[in-house]
mmCIF file of C-alpha atoms and ligand atoms in Angstrom:
data_model
loop_
_atom_site.group_PDB
_atom_site.id
_atom_site.type_symbol
_atom_site.label_atom_id
_atom_site.label_comp_id
_atom_site.label_asym_id
_atom_site.label_seq_id
_atom_site.Cartn_x
_atom_site.Cartn_y
_atom_site.Cartn_z
ATOM 1 C CA MET A 14 68.791 164.705 18.451
ATOM 2 C CA ARG A 15 69.984 161.135 17.944
ATOM 3 C CA HIS A 16 70.792 159.375 14.675
ATOM 4 C CA LEU A 17 71.903 155.852 13.883
ATOM 5 C CA LEU A 18 74.592 155.973 11.202
ATOM 6 C CA GLU A 19 76.840 153.207 12.564
ATOM 7 C CA PRO A 20 76.500 150.788 15.498
ATOM 8 C CA GLU A 21 78.863 152.744 17.752
ATOM 9 C CA ASP A 22 76.371 155.605 17.771
ATOM 10 C CA LEU A 23 74.636 153.469 20.406
ATOM 11 C CA THR A 24 76.139 152.611 23.771
ATOM 12 C CA ILE A 25 76.155 149.002 24.970
ATOM 13 C CA GLU A 26 73.453 149.961 27.486
ATOM 14 C CA GLU A 27 71.292 151.388 24.712
ATOM 15 C CA ILE A 28 71.715 148.195 22.684
ATOM 16 C CA ASP A 29 70.571 146.196 25.736
ATOM 17 C CA TYR A 30 67.592 148.542 26.041
ATOM 18 C CA LEU A 31 66.636 148.009 22.380
ATOM 19 C CA ILE A 32 66.964 144.229 22.721
ATOM 20 C CA GLY A 33 64.732 144.268 25.814
ATOM 21 C CA LEU A 34 62.182 146.451 24.089
ATOM 22 C CA ALA A 35 62.179 144.326 20.913
ATOM 23 C CA ASN A 36 61.603 141.202 22.998
ATOM 24 C CA ASP A 37 58.682 142.889 24.768
ATOM 25 C CA ILE A 38 57.200 143.864 21.390
ATOM 26 C CA ILE A 39 57.528 140.230 20.244
ATOM 27 C CA GLU A 40 55.719 139.033 23.385
ATOM 28 C CA ASN A 41 53.072 141.762 23.637
ATOM 29 C CA PRO A 42 52.493 143.160 20.141
ATOM 30 C CA GLU A 43 48.992 144.410 20.986
ATOM 31 C CA GLU A 44 50.493 146.915 23.467
ATOM 32 C CA TYR A 45 52.231 148.715 20.610
ATOM 33 C CA VAL A 46 49.621 148.930 17.851
ATOM 34 C CA ASP A 47 48.869 152.611 18.374
ATOM 35 C CA ILE A 48 51.979 153.940 20.019
ATOM 36 C CA CYS A 49 53.264 155.910 16.991
ATOM 37 C CA ARG A 50 49.922 157.385 15.967
ATOM 38 C CA GLY A 51 50.454 160.696 14.184
ATOM 39 C CA LYS A 52 54.107 159.982 13.387
ATOM 40 C CA LEU A 53 55.454 159.676 9.876
ATOM 41 C CA LEU A 54 58.516 157.714 8.671
ATOM 42 C CA ALA A 55 60.150 158.593 5.342
ATOM 43 C CA SER A 56 61.403 155.415 3.724
ATOM 44 C CA LEU A 57 63.996 156.681 1.249
ATOM 45 C CA PHE A 58 65.549 153.897 -0.776
ATOM 46 C CA PHE A 59 67.971 155.147 -3.400
ATOM 47 C CA GLU A 60 69.181 151.553 -3.858
ATOM 48 C CA PRO A 61 67.315 148.208 -4.140
ATOM 49 C CA SER A 62 66.097 146.511 -0.985
ATOM 50 C CA THR A 63 63.573 143.878 0.066
ATOM 51 C CA ARG A 64 64.113 143.037 3.731
ATOM 52 C CA THR A 65 65.335 146.349 5.037
ATOM 53 C CA ARG A 66 62.708 148.514 3.351
ATOM 54 C CA LEU A 67 59.768 146.236 3.989
ATOM 55 C CA SER A 68 60.783 145.557 7.577
ATOM 56 C CA PHE A 69 61.070 149.312 8.257
ATOM 57 C CA GLU A 70 57.704 149.986 6.650
ATOM 58 C CA SER A 71 56.069 147.031 8.435
ATOM 59 C CA ALA A 72 57.650 148.208 11.686
ATOM 60 C CA MET A 73 56.160 151.707 11.431
ATOM 61 C CA ASN A 74 52.775 150.368 10.335
ATOM 62 C CA ARG A 75 52.676 147.911 13.231
ATOM 63 C CA LEU A 76 53.392 150.785 15.615
ATOM 64 C CA GLY A 77 50.381 152.681 14.272
ATOM 65 C CA GLY A 78 52.479 155.286 12.461
ATOM 66 C CA ARG A 79 52.492 155.968 8.755
ATOM 67 C CA VAL A 80 55.050 155.768 5.985
ATOM 68 C CA VAL A 81 55.824 157.840 2.900
ATOM 69 C CA GLY A 82 58.745 157.392 0.559
ATOM 70 C CA PHE A 83 60.100 155.719 -2.513
ATOM 71 C CA ALA A 84 61.881 152.554 -3.551
ATOM 72 C CA ASP A 85 63.116 153.951 -6.838
ATOM 73 C CA PRO A 86 64.854 157.339 -6.882
ATOM 74 C CA SER A 87 64.248 157.776 -10.614
ATOM 75 C CA ALA A 88 60.711 158.823 -9.638
ATOM 76 C CA THR A 89 62.004 161.765 -7.566
ATOM 77 C CA SER A 90 63.369 165.194 -8.474
ATOM 78 C CA GLN A 91 66.857 163.725 -8.196
ATOM 79 C CA SER A 92 66.287 162.816 -11.831
ATOM 80 C CA LYS A 93 65.787 166.548 -12.574
ATOM 81 C CA GLY A 94 69.194 167.247 -11.056
ATOM 82 C CA GLU A 95 68.165 168.197 -7.513
ATOM 83 C CA THR A 96 70.946 167.616 -4.985
ATOM 84 C CA LEU A 97 70.580 164.926 -2.350
ATOM 85 C CA THR A 98 70.696 167.459 0.449
ATOM 86 C CA ASP A 99 68.005 169.679 -1.128
ATOM 87 C CA THR A 100 65.741 166.657 -1.630
ATOM 88 C CA LEU A 101 66.116 165.644 2.001
ATOM 89 C CA LYS A 102 65.687 169.182 3.339
ATOM 90 C CA ILE A 103 62.302 169.189 1.603
ATOM 91 C CA ILE A 104 61.192 165.791 2.866
ATOM 92 C CA GLU A 105 62.240 166.864 6.368
ATOM 93 C CA GLN A 106 59.382 169.394 6.297
ATOM 94 C CA TYR A 107 56.849 166.563 6.063
ATOM 95 C CA VAL A 108 58.029 163.716 8.291
ATOM 96 C CA ASP A 109 59.383 162.867 11.752
ATOM 97 C CA ILE A 110 62.155 160.374 10.970
ATOM 98 C CA PHE A 111 64.198 159.165 7.985
ATOM 99 C CA ALA A 112 65.241 155.619 7.070
ATOM 100 C CA MET A 113 67.610 156.084 4.160
ATOM 101 C CA ARG A 114 69.583 153.728 1.934
ATOM 102 C CA HIS A 115 72.017 155.180 -0.570
ATOM 103 C CA PRO A 116 74.630 153.653 -2.899
ATOM 104 C CA GLN A 117 77.269 156.276 -2.097
ATOM 105 C CA GLU A 118 79.398 155.740 0.981
ATOM 106 C CA GLY A 119 78.970 158.396 3.637
ATOM 107 C CA ALA A 120 75.711 159.801 2.189
ATOM 108 C CA PRO A 121 73.820 159.859 5.523
ATOM 109 C CA TYR A 122 76.812 161.509 7.225
ATOM 110 C CA LEU A 123 76.427 164.362 4.740
ATOM 111 C CA VAL A 124 72.651 164.566 5.193
ATOM 112 C CA LYS A 125 73.127 164.772 8.971
ATOM 113 C CA LYS A 126 74.740 168.176 8.507
ATOM 114 C CA TYR A 127 71.593 169.524 6.870
ATOM 115 C CA VAL A 128 68.561 168.105 8.672
ATOM 116 C CA ASP A 129 67.202 168.211 12.203
ATOM 117 C CA ILE A 130 65.237 164.985 12.452
ATOM 118 C CA PRO A 131 66.601 161.514 13.320
ATOM 119 C CA ILE A 132 68.306 159.726 10.420
ATOM 120 C CA ILE A 133 68.629 155.969 10.287
ATOM 121 C CA ASN A 134 71.286 154.692 7.913
ATOM 122 C CA ALA A 135 69.645 151.751 6.135
ATOM 123 C CA GLY A 136 72.897 151.022 4.264
ATOM 124 C CA ASP A 137 75.375 153.387 2.576
ATOM 125 C CA GLY A 138 77.224 151.701 -0.276
ATOM 126 C CA GLY A 139 79.824 149.249 0.994
ATOM 127 C CA HIS A 140 80.298 151.196 4.225
ATOM 128 C CA GLN A 141 77.863 150.572 7.126
ATOM 129 C CA HIS A 142 74.491 148.925 7.745
ATOM 130 C CA PRO A 143 73.720 149.418 11.443
ATOM 131 C CA THR A 144 70.108 148.194 11.471
ATOM 132 C CA GLN A 145 71.199 144.881 9.964
ATOM 133 C CA THR A 146 73.603 144.726 12.894
ATOM 134 C CA LEU A 147 70.794 145.335 15.388
ATOM 135 C CA THR A 148 68.921 142.515 13.636
ATOM 136 C CA ASP A 149 72.013 140.317 13.982
ATOM 137 C CA LEU A 150 72.416 141.229 17.651
ATOM 138 C CA LEU A 151 68.812 140.336 18.458
ATOM 139 C CA THR A 152 69.368 137.007 16.674
ATOM 140 C CA ILE A 153 72.634 136.306 18.527
ATOM 141 C CA HIS A 154 70.984 137.237 21.818
ATOM 142 C CA HIS A 155 68.150 134.824 21.123
ATOM 143 C CA TYR A 156 70.373 131.853 20.302
ATOM 144 C CA LYS A 157 73.447 132.532 22.459
ATOM 145 C CA GLY A 158 72.021 134.391 25.457
ATOM 146 C CA ASP A 159 74.592 137.181 25.481
ATOM 147 C CA PHE A 160 77.360 138.731 23.410
ATOM 148 C CA ASN A 161 80.546 137.594 25.172
ATOM 149 C CA ASN A 162 82.950 134.680 24.565
ATOM 150 C CA LEU A 163 82.169 134.063 20.915
ATOM 151 C CA THR A 164 84.278 133.108 17.915
ATOM 152 C CA ILE A 165 82.693 134.637 14.848
ATOM 153 C CA GLY A 166 83.620 133.580 11.323
ATOM 154 C CA MET A 167 82.749 136.078 8.604
ATOM 155 C CA VAL A 168 82.863 134.644 5.120
ATOM 156 C CA GLY A 169 82.710 136.075 1.606
ATOM 157 C CA ASP A 170 83.016 139.633 0.387
ATOM 158 C CA LEU A 171 84.366 141.369 3.466
ATOM 159 C CA LYS A 172 85.610 144.332 1.449
ATOM 160 C CA TYR A 173 82.299 145.568 0.087
ATOM 161 C CA GLY A 174 79.961 143.836 2.570
ATOM 162 C CA ARG A 175 78.626 146.619 4.758
ATOM 163 C CA THR A 176 76.839 144.183 7.097
ATOM 164 C CA VAL A 177 80.112 142.659 8.297
ATOM 165 C CA HIS A 178 81.708 146.080 8.781
ATOM 166 C CA SER A 179 78.888 147.115 11.075
ATOM 167 C CA LEU A 180 78.789 143.796 12.902
ATOM 168 C CA VAL A 181 82.513 144.006 13.755
ATOM 169 C CA ASN A 182 81.981 147.606 14.821
ATOM 170 C CA ALA A 183 79.337 146.393 17.311
ATOM 171 C CA MET A 184 80.816 143.089 18.512
ATOM 172 C CA LYS A 185 84.354 144.332 19.195
ATOM 173 C CA ARG A 186 83.054 146.016 22.354
ATOM 174 C CA TYR A 187 82.162 142.730 24.080
ATOM 175 C CA LYS A 188 84.444 140.408 26.085
ATOM 176 C CA ASN A 189 86.534 137.654 24.555
ATOM 177 C CA ILE A 190 85.347 138.042 20.981
ATOM 178 C CA LYS A 191 87.523 136.452 18.302
ATOM 179 C CA PHE A 192 86.970 137.138 14.629
ATOM 180 C CA ILE A 193 88.011 134.840 11.795
ATOM 181 C CA PHE A 194 87.816 136.793 8.551
ATOM 182 C CA ILE A 195 87.527 134.337 5.662
ATOM 183 C CA SER A 196 87.771 135.850 2.193
ATOM 184 C CA PRO A 197 89.909 135.986 -0.924
ATOM 185 C CA GLU A 198 92.804 138.346 -0.247
ATOM 186 C CA GLU A 199 91.406 140.898 -2.695
ATOM 187 C CA LEU A 200 88.110 141.026 -0.772
ATOM 188 C CA ALA A 201 89.619 141.267 2.718
ATOM 189 C CA MET A 202 88.166 143.284 5.579
ATOM 190 C CA PRO A 203 89.149 146.936 5.017
ATOM 191 C CA SER A 204 91.625 148.680 7.251
ATOM 192 C CA PHE A 205 89.089 151.197 8.584
ATOM 193 C CA ILE A 206 87.495 148.237 10.386
ATOM 194 C CA LYS A 207 90.600 146.146 11.179
ATOM 195 C CA ASP A 208 92.595 149.081 12.540
ATOM 196 C CA GLU A 209 90.088 149.376 15.375
ATOM 197 C CA LEU A 210 90.797 145.799 16.546
ATOM 198 C CA ASN A 211 93.694 144.389 18.571
ATOM 199 C CA SER A 212 95.799 142.246 16.269
ATOM 200 C CA GLU A 213 95.361 139.206 18.541
ATOM 201 C CA ASP A 214 91.559 139.410 18.258
ATOM 202 C CA TYR A 215 91.333 138.418 14.595
ATOM 203 C CA ILE A 216 92.881 136.225 11.954
ATOM 204 C CA GLU A 217 92.545 136.450 8.184
ATOM 205 C CA THR A 218 92.408 133.376 5.976
ATOM 206 C CA ASP A 219 90.839 132.087 2.775
ATOM 207 C CA ASN A 220 90.113 128.649 4.245
ATOM 208 C CA LEU A 221 86.615 127.946 5.580
ATOM 209 C CA LEU A 222 86.984 124.154 5.753
ATOM 210 C CA ASP A 223 89.859 124.235 8.256
ATOM 211 C CA ASN A 224 88.421 126.978 10.433
ATOM 212 C CA ILE A 225 84.744 126.077 10.698
ATOM 213 C CA LYS A 226 85.287 123.798 13.722
ATOM 214 C CA ASP A 227 86.226 126.758 15.946
ATOM 215 C CA LEU A 228 83.178 128.878 15.201
ATOM 216 C CA ASP A 229 80.204 129.731 17.412
ATOM 217 C CA ILE A 230 78.746 131.933 14.697
ATOM 218 C CA LEU A 231 79.214 131.498 10.970
ATOM 219 C CA TYR A 232 78.216 134.720 9.195
ATOM 220 C CA MET A 233 77.988 134.085 5.457
ATOM 221 C CA THR A 234 77.736 136.919 2.922
ATOM 222 C CA ARG A 235 77.272 137.137 -0.818
ATOM 223 C CA ILE A 236 79.850 138.581 -3.206
ATOM 224 C CA GLN A 237 78.575 142.148 -3.709
ATOM 225 C CA LYS A 238 78.220 142.129 -7.497
ATOM 226 C CA GLU A 239 76.972 145.726 -7.763
ATOM 227 C CA ARG A 240 80.096 147.184 -6.129
ATOM 228 C CA PHE A 241 82.667 145.815 -8.595
ATOM 229 C CA ASP A 242 84.039 147.999 -11.357
ATOM 230 C CA SER A 243 83.176 145.374 -13.977
ATOM 231 C CA TYR A 244 81.171 142.179 -14.334
ATOM 232 C CA GLU A 245 84.391 140.315 -15.286
ATOM 233 C CA GLU A 246 85.939 141.352 -11.991
ATOM 234 C CA TYR A 247 82.907 139.997 -10.111
ATOM 235 C CA LEU A 248 83.064 136.677 -11.979
ATOM 236 C CA LYS A 249 86.544 136.055 -10.548
ATOM 237 C CA TYR A 250 85.041 135.715 -7.073
ATOM 238 C CA LYS A 251 81.537 134.378 -7.751
ATOM 239 C CA GLY A 252 81.075 131.036 -6.015
ATOM 240 C CA VAL A 253 84.383 131.097 -4.089
ATOM 241 C CA PHE A 254 82.765 129.963 -0.834
ATOM 242 C CA VAL A 255 79.932 127.480 -0.770
ATOM 243 C CA LEU A 256 78.724 126.005 2.496
ATOM 244 C CA ASN A 257 78.196 122.253 2.161
ATOM 245 C CA GLU A 258 77.765 119.126 4.238
ATOM 246 C CA GLU A 259 81.474 118.339 4.305
ATOM 247 C CA LYS A 260 82.138 121.688 5.976
ATOM 248 C CA LEU A 261 79.113 121.560 8.264
ATOM 249 C CA ASN A 262 80.060 118.079 9.503
ATOM 250 C CA ARG A 263 83.156 119.633 11.051
ATOM 251 C CA ALA A 264 81.241 122.408 12.822
ATOM 252 C CA LYS A 265 80.033 122.594 16.440
ATOM 253 C CA ASP A 266 76.520 121.354 17.244
ATOM 254 C CA ASP A 267 75.598 124.718 18.690
ATOM 255 C CA LEU A 268 76.975 126.745 15.792
ATOM 256 C CA ILE A 269 74.503 129.229 14.339
ATOM 257 C CA ILE A 270 74.626 129.970 10.619
ATOM 258 C CA MET A 271 73.653 133.546 9.854
ATOM 259 C CA HIS A 272 73.334 135.475 6.586
ATOM 260 C CA PRO A 273 71.893 138.965 6.064
ATOM 261 C CA LEU A 274 70.345 137.704 2.797
ATOM 262 C CA PRO A 275 69.834 137.789 -0.129
ATOM 263 C CA ARG A 276 71.929 134.696 -0.798
ATOM 264 C CA VAL A 277 73.180 133.885 -4.266
ATOM 265 C CA ASP A 278 75.149 130.629 -4.392
ATOM 266 C CA GLU A 279 77.008 130.578 -1.071
ATOM 267 C CA ILE A 280 74.339 128.622 0.849
ATOM 268 C CA PRO A 281 72.597 125.875 -1.115
ATOM 269 C CA GLU A 282 68.964 125.205 -0.177
ATOM 270 C CA GLU A 283 69.739 121.856 1.450
ATOM 271 C CA VAL A 284 71.512 123.719 4.264
ATOM 272 C CA ASP A 285 68.142 125.266 5.209
ATOM 273 C CA ARG A 286 67.170 121.906 6.736
ATOM 274 C CA ASP A 287 70.137 121.995 9.133
ATOM 275 C CA SER A 288 68.830 123.074 12.546
ATOM 276 C CA ARG A 289 71.845 125.375 12.871
ATOM 277 C CA ALA A 290 70.646 127.531 9.948
ATOM 278 C CA VAL A 291 68.912 130.564 11.478
ATOM 279 C CA TYR A 292 68.992 133.092 8.627
ATOM 280 C CA PHE A 293 65.271 133.161 7.927
ATOM 281 C CA ASN A 294 64.463 133.709 11.606
ATOM 282 C CA GLN A 295 67.188 136.390 11.594
ATOM 283 C CA ALA A 296 65.295 138.301 8.879
ATOM 284 C CA GLY A 297 62.127 138.110 11.003
ATOM 285 C CA TYR A 298 63.864 139.692 13.999
ATOM 286 C CA GLY A 299 64.694 142.671 11.785
ATOM 287 C CA MET A 300 61.194 144.073 11.982
ATOM 288 C CA TYR A 301 60.997 143.927 15.788
ATOM 289 C CA ILE A 302 64.338 145.569 16.429
ATOM 290 C CA ARG A 303 63.448 148.318 13.939
ATOM 291 C CA MET A 304 60.183 148.881 15.853
ATOM 292 C CA ALA A 305 62.238 149.314 19.016
ATOM 293 C CA LEU A 306 64.687 151.643 17.252
ATOM 294 C CA ILE A 307 61.961 153.887 15.822
ATOM 295 C CA LEU A 308 60.430 154.276 19.301
ATOM 296 C CA PHE A 309 63.825 155.035 20.816
ATOM 297 C CA LEU A 310 64.791 157.670 18.236
ATOM 298 C CA LEU A 311 61.356 159.310 18.397
ATOM 299 C CA GLU A 312 61.759 159.370 22.191
ATOM 300 C CA ILE A 313 58.553 157.432 22.719
ATOM 301 C CA HIS A 314 59.096 155.386 25.863
ATOM 302 C CA PRO A 315 56.586 152.619 26.520
ATOM 303 C CA LYS A 316 55.363 151.901 30.041
ATOM 304 C CA ASN A 317 58.065 150.176 32.146
ATOM 305 C CA PHE A 318 60.808 151.177 29.704
ATOM 306 C CA THR A 319 63.192 153.964 30.653
ATOM 307 C CA PRO A 320 66.107 154.385 28.269
ATOM 308 C CA PRO A 321 69.615 154.655 29.715
ATOM 309 C CA ALA A 322 70.858 158.174 30.405
ATOM 310 C CA ALA A 323 71.357 159.887 27.073
ATOM 311 C CA LYS A 324 74.850 160.006 25.674
ATOM 312 C CA PRO A 325 75.349 163.207 23.734
ATOM 313 C CA MET A 326 76.519 162.353 20.204
ATOM 314 C CA GLU A 327 80.117 163.422 20.103
ATOM 315 C CA ASP A 328 80.783 165.107 16.819
ATOM 316 C CA LYS A 329 84.308 164.121 15.804
ATOM 317 C CA LYS A 330 86.622 167.056 15.225
ATOM 318 C CA ILE A 331 86.910 167.787 11.531
ATOM 319 C CA TYR A 332 90.122 169.065 9.970
ATOM 320 C CA HIS A 333 90.589 170.557 6.549
ATOM 321 C CA ILE A 334 93.738 169.450 4.776
ATOM 322 C CA ASP A 335 95.010 169.837 1.273
ATOM 323 C CA LYS A 336 94.030 166.329 0.125
ATOM 324 C CA LYS A 337 90.800 164.710 -1.042
ATOM 325 C CA CYS A 338 89.256 161.321 -0.410
ATOM 326 C CA SER A 339 90.166 158.984 -3.268
ATOM 327 C CA ASN A 340 87.491 156.324 -2.620
ATOM 328 C CA SER A 341 85.591 156.173 -5.924
ATOM 329 C CA HIS A 342 82.388 155.130 -4.076
ATOM 330 C CA CYS A 343 82.475 158.023 -1.599
ATOM 331 C CA ILE A 344 79.711 160.660 -1.565
ATOM 332 C CA THR A 345 82.429 163.330 -1.988
ATOM 333 C CA GLN A 346 82.969 162.105 -5.568
ATOM 334 C CA PHE A 347 79.330 162.660 -6.525
ATOM 335 C CA GLN A 348 78.047 165.706 -4.627
ATOM 336 C CA ASN A 349 79.535 169.129 -4.748
ATOM 337 C CA ILE A 350 80.597 169.362 -1.106
ATOM 338 C CA VAL A 351 82.231 172.577 -0.002
ATOM 339 C CA ASP A 352 85.507 171.804 1.745
ATOM 340 C CA PRO A 353 85.100 168.125 2.726
ATOM 341 C CA GLY A 354 87.160 167.345 5.803
ATOM 342 C CA VAL A 355 89.001 164.538 7.536
ATOM 343 C CA VAL A 356 88.912 163.074 11.020
ATOM 344 C CA VAL A 357 91.962 161.706 12.801
ATOM 345 C CA ASP A 358 91.763 158.079 13.952
ATOM 346 C CA SER A 359 93.402 156.610 17.052
ATOM 347 C CA PHE A 360 96.604 155.939 15.084
ATOM 348 C CA GLY A 361 96.824 159.534 13.866
ATOM 349 C CA LYS A 362 95.741 158.607 10.321
ATOM 350 C CA TYR A 363 93.576 161.023 8.364
ATOM 351 C CA ARG A 364 90.238 159.521 7.325
ATOM 352 C CA CYS A 365 87.466 160.938 5.167
ATOM 353 C CA GLU A 366 84.789 162.423 7.437
ATOM 354 C CA PHE A 367 82.095 160.693 5.336
ATOM 355 C CA CYS A 368 83.308 157.235 4.271
ATOM 356 C CA ASN A 369 86.238 156.658 6.712
ATOM 357 C CA GLU A 370 88.652 155.756 3.919
ATOM 358 C CA GLU A 371 92.225 156.775 4.694
ATOM 359 C CA VAL A 372 93.150 160.063 2.992
ATOM 360 C CA LEU A 373 96.785 159.930 1.905
HETATM 361 C C1 NCD B 5 72.342 143.295 2.908
HETATM 362 C C2 NCD B 5 72.656 144.679 2.379
HETATM 363 O O1 NCD B 5 71.801 145.324 1.769
HETATM 364 O O2 NCD B 5 73.771 145.096 2.619
HETATM 365 N N1 NCD B 5 70.993 142.960 2.778
HETATM 366 C C3 NCD B 5 70.149 143.302 3.794
HETATM 367 O O3 NCD B 5 69.971 144.454 4.100
HETATM 368 N N2 NCD B 5 69.575 142.316 4.475
HETATM 369 C C4 NCD B 5 73.247 142.240 2.390
HETATM 370 C C5 NCD B 5 73.459 142.126 0.920
HETATM 371 O O4 NCD B 5 72.833 142.827 0.116
HETATM 372 O O5 NCD B 5 74.286 141.306 0.561
#
């Protein structure tokens, strides 16, 4: 049983396989129209979404499968007080695969303990968003040819932006990757991501203008309004980075400008006319890579496609200590979880088994 909760659940070879398959689907869509007949995807969106939900649902429909689900959890028995895990144990009886988005960090890691069908994490709070990363990888592959020798600037809300967490998680495995993390200090990349990098492989700054010239990829993000404790707090950072002509004039000709979207004020519309802006095409790739992912997780292998030898999912060893996760967005704060545990990272630090926050 395979799940996709974070990019490192896939090996590099499996990512190559998915990219190859997605490209074949783009070139030969008619070969795939019936391949998922009889299969059902549950599209479970406990948090708002446009691109991710509709691209998952379009993906399954284009594969000839069907979709059930909801885009608004207030219409489910959650509103009667049913626990998340009970709700999902029920839906498991009806479907073959879950795509689930949830506002609480670590939610799909909890669900994994209870269900026996593949789970795709379609975004868990400010934690991870692995299918956006697959979308980003397909985009990078299209424009750059491969994943090595790239300087990647990530700009905006790196603290709460789950897309950048997952993208670092995926890209750090390739050769000669340099990250430039550009954010206000208060919205810096969290340590659960940075600790996994060599210190010489990234720099942190709040200056986009001076650093844009070095970039091969500029990955813009919005300030994640819904994750702040108050609207006043959000207003402090709204509009801190805006991409404009002055900055773009300093950038390389073969830069690509990416954004997971939605944008708010960080990329004005006039930038859309710059040939380096690829974010709308990026969104389009999302459907094709999700088609490939659904086939892979359902173990449906099209003609001429043999997936790499399966890597058994290594369950990290879980320890039970006398301390609790203090991340106020973590699933452990909202669900009554018996004896939540910690994992030990490569530096010997204890981290919450669900949201990866350090437990002190
Ligand atoms: C992102 C998300 O939901 O994290 N959107 C998306 O899935 N394309 C980015 C965002 O909301 O800022």
